[in-house]
Tab-separated table of C-alpha atoms in Angstrom:
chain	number	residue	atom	x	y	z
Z	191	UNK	CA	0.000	0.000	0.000
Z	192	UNK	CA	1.170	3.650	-1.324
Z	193	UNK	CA	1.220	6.178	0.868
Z	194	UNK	CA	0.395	9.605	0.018
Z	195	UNK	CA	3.281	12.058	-0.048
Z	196	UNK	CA	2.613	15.391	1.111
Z	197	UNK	CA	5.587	17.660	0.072
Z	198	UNK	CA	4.526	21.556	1.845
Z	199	UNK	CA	7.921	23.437	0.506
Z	200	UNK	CA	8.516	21.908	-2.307
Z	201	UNK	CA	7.386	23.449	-6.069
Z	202	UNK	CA	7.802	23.084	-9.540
Z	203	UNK	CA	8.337	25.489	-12.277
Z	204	UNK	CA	7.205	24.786	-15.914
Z	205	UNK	CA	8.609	26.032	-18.534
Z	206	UNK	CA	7.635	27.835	-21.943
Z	207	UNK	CA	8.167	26.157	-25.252
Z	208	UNK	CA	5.476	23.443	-26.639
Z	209	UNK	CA	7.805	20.822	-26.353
Z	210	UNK	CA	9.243	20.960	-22.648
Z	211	UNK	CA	5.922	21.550	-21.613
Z	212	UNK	CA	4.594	18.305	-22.922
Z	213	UNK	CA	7.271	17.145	-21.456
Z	214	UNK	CA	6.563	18.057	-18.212
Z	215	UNK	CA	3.213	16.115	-18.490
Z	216	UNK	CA	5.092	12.716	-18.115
Z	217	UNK	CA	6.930	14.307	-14.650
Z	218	UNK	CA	3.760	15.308	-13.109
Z	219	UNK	CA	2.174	12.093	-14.435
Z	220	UNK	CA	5.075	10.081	-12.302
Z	221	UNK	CA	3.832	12.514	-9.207
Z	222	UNK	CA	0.372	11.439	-9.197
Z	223	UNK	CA	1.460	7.650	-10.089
Z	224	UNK	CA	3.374	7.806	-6.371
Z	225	UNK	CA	0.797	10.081	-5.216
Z	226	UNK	CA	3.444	12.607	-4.671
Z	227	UNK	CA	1.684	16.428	-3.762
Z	228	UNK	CA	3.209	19.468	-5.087
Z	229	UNK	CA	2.398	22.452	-3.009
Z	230	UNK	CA	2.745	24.751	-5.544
Z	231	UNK	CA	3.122	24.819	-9.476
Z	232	UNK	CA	4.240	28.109	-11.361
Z	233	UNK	CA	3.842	28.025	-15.250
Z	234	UNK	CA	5.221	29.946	-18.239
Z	235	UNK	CA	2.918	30.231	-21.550
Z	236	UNK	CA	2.805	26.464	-22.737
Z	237	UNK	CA	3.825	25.456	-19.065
Z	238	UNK	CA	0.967	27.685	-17.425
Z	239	UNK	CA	-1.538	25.220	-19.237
Z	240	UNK	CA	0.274	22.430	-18.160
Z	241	UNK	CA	0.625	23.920	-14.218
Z	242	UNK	CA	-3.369	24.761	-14.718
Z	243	UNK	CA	-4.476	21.215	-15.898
Z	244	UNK	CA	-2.600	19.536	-13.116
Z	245	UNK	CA	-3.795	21.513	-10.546
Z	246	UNK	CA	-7.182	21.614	-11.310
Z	247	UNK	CA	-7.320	17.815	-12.059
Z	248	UNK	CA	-7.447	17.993	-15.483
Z	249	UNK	CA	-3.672	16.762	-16.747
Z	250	UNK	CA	-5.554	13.564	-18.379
Z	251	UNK	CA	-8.110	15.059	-20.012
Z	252	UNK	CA	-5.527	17.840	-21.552
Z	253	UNK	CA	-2.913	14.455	-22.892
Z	254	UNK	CA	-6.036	13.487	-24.572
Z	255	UNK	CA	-6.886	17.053	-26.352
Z	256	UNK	CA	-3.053	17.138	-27.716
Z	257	UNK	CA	-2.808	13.393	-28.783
Z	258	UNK	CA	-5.909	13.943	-31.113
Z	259	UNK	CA	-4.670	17.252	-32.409
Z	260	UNK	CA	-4.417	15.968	-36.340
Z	261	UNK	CA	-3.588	19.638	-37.602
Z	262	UNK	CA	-2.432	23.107	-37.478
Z	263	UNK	CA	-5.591	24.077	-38.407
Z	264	UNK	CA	-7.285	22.427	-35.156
Z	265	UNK	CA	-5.547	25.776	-33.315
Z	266	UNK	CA	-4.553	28.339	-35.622
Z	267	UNK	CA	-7.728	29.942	-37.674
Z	268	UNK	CA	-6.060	33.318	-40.057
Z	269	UNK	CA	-7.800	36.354	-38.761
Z	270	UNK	CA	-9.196	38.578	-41.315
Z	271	UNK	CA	-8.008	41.882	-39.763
Z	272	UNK	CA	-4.464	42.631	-38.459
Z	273	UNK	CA	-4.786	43.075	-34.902
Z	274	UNK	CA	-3.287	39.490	-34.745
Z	275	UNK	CA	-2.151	36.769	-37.340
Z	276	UNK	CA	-4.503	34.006	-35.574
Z	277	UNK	CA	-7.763	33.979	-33.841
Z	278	UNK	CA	-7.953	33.195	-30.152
Z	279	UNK	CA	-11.671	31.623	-30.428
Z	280	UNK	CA	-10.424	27.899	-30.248
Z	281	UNK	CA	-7.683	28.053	-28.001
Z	282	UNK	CA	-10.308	30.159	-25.932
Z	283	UNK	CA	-12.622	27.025	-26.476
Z	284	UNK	CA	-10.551	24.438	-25.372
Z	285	UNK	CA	-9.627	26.617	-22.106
Z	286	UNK	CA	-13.242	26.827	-21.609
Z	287	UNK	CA	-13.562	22.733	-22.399
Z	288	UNK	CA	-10.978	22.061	-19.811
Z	289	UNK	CA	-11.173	24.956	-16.872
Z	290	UNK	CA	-14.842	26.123	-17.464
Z	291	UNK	CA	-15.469	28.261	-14.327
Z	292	UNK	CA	-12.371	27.184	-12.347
Z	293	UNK	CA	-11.145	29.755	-9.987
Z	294	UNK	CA	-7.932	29.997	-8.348
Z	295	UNK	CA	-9.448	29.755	-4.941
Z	296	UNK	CA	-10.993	26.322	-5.647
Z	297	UNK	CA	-7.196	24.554	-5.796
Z	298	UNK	CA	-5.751	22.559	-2.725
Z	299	UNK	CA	-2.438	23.755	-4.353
Z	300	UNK	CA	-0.665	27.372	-4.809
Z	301	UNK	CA	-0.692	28.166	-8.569
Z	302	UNK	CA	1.260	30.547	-10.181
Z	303	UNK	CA	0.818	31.755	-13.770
Z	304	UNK	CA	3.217	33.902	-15.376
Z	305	UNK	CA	2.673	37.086	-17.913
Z	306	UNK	CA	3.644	39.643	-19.091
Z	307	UNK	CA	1.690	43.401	-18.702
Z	308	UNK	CA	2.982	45.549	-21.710
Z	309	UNK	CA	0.752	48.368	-20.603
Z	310	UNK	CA	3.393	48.591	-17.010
Z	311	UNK	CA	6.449	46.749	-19.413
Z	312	UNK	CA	6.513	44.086	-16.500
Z	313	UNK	CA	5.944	40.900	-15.413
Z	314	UNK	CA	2.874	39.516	-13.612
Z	315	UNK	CA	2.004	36.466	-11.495
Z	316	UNK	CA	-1.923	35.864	-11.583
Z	317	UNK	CA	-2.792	34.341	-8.679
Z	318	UNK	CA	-6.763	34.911	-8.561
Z	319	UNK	CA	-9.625	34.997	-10.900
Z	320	UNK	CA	-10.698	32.723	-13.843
Z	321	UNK	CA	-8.317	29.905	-14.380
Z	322	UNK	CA	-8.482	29.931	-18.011
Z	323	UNK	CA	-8.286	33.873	-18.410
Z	324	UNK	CA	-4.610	33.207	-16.330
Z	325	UNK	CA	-3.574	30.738	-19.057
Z	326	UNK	CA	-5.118	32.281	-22.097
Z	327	UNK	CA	-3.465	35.682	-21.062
Z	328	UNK	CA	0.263	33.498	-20.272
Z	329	UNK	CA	0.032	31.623	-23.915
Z	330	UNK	CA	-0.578	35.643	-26.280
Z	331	UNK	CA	2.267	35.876	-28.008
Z	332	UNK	CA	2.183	38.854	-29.565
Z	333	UNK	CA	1.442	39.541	-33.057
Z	334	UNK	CA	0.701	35.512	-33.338
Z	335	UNK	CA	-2.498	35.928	-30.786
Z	336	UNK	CA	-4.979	39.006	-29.720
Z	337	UNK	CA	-3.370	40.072	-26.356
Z	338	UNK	CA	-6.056	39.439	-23.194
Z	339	UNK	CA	-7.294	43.204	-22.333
Z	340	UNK	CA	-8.237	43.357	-18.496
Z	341	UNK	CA	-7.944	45.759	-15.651
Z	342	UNK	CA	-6.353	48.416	-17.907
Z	343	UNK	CA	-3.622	46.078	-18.781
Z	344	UNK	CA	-2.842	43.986	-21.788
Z	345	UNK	CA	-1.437	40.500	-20.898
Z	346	UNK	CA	0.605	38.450	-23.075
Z	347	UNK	CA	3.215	35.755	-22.851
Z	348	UNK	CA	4.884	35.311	-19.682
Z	349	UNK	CA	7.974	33.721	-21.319
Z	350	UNK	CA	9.034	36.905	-23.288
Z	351	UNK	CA	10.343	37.653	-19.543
Z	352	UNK	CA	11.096	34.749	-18.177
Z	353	UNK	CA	11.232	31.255	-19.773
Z	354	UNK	CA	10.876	29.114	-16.422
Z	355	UNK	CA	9.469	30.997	-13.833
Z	356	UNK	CA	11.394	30.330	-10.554
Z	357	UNK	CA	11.567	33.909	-9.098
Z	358	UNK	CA	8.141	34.107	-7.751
Z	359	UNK	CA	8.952	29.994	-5.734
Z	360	UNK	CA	11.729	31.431	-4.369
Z	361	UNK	CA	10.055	34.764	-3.237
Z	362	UNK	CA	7.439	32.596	-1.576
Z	363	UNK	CA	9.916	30.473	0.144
Z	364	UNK	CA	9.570	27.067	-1.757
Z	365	UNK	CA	12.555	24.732	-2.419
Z	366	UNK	CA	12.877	23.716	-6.108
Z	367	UNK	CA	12.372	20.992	-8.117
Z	368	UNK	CA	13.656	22.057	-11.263
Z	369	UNK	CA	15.121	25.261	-11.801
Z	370	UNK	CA	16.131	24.886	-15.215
Z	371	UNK	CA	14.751	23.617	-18.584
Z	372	UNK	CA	13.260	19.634	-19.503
């Protein structure tokens, strides 16, 4: 018989880039194999949809969504105006499909997600509000994506700042897991 492992310092930062944070899927899928508990996740554009779908439950039904993606196409619509190169309405969708109304206070862990405000030229750790409006505002890159436009600022991609976002575990006192790369 397993016991459950309860780990209250210890974190793990996911990083940007489509790849590593797929990656990271297999790591967290290990964790909940050995029933190993994070107590907090922080997550970089691709990464903050990874950090979102495990701590809201969701990491299986997210492996699913990207092993039956078939084509580009499936994601990235042409907009017809030039505000952005791509429309946001599926990747909205699937955000939708896999957080709904998930808030940030309904998680038994501390998430993190990471973004960037170009309105202040900073970076910005949402901790509170609308799961999916967290992660659709960490994933804008801009130009490629419309930028999400709330509370006078305009949120895109928390990995133009910084790729793997340890600052904010270490400012809140957590040990590390991984502090670099997949």
């Amino acid at each position: 018989m397993e016991k459950n492992i309860s780990v209250s310092k210890i974190a793990l930062a996911l990083s940007g880039g489509f790849l590593r944070a797929i990656a990271s899927i297999g790591v967290l899928q290990e964790f909940n194999q050995h029933n190993i508990k994070l107590a907090a996740l922080s997550g970089s554009s691709s990464g903050a949809l990874v950090a979102a779908a495990y701590a809201t439950g969701k990491l299986g039904k997210l492996t699913e969504i990207i092993l039956a993606l078939k084509n580009p196409s499936d994601i990235f619509v042409i907009r017809p105006d030039r505000e952005a190169i791509f429309s946001n309405d599926k990747i909205i969708s699937l955000l939708y499909d896999l957080f709904a109304d998930f808030d940030f206070a309904d998680l038994d862990l501390k998430l993190f997600i990471q973004t960037c405000d170009l309105t202040e030229k900073k970076e910005i750790y949402i901790q509170s509000g609308l799961i999916r409006e967290a992660v659709q505002a960490a994933m804008v890159i801009p130009g490629v994506f419309v930028p999400l436009k709330k509370n006078n600022k305009i949120l895109i991609d928390g990995a133009l700042y910084e790729l793997l976002p340890v600052s904010i575990l270490r400012q809140q006192g957590y040990k590390l897991i991984q502090d670099r790369p997949i």
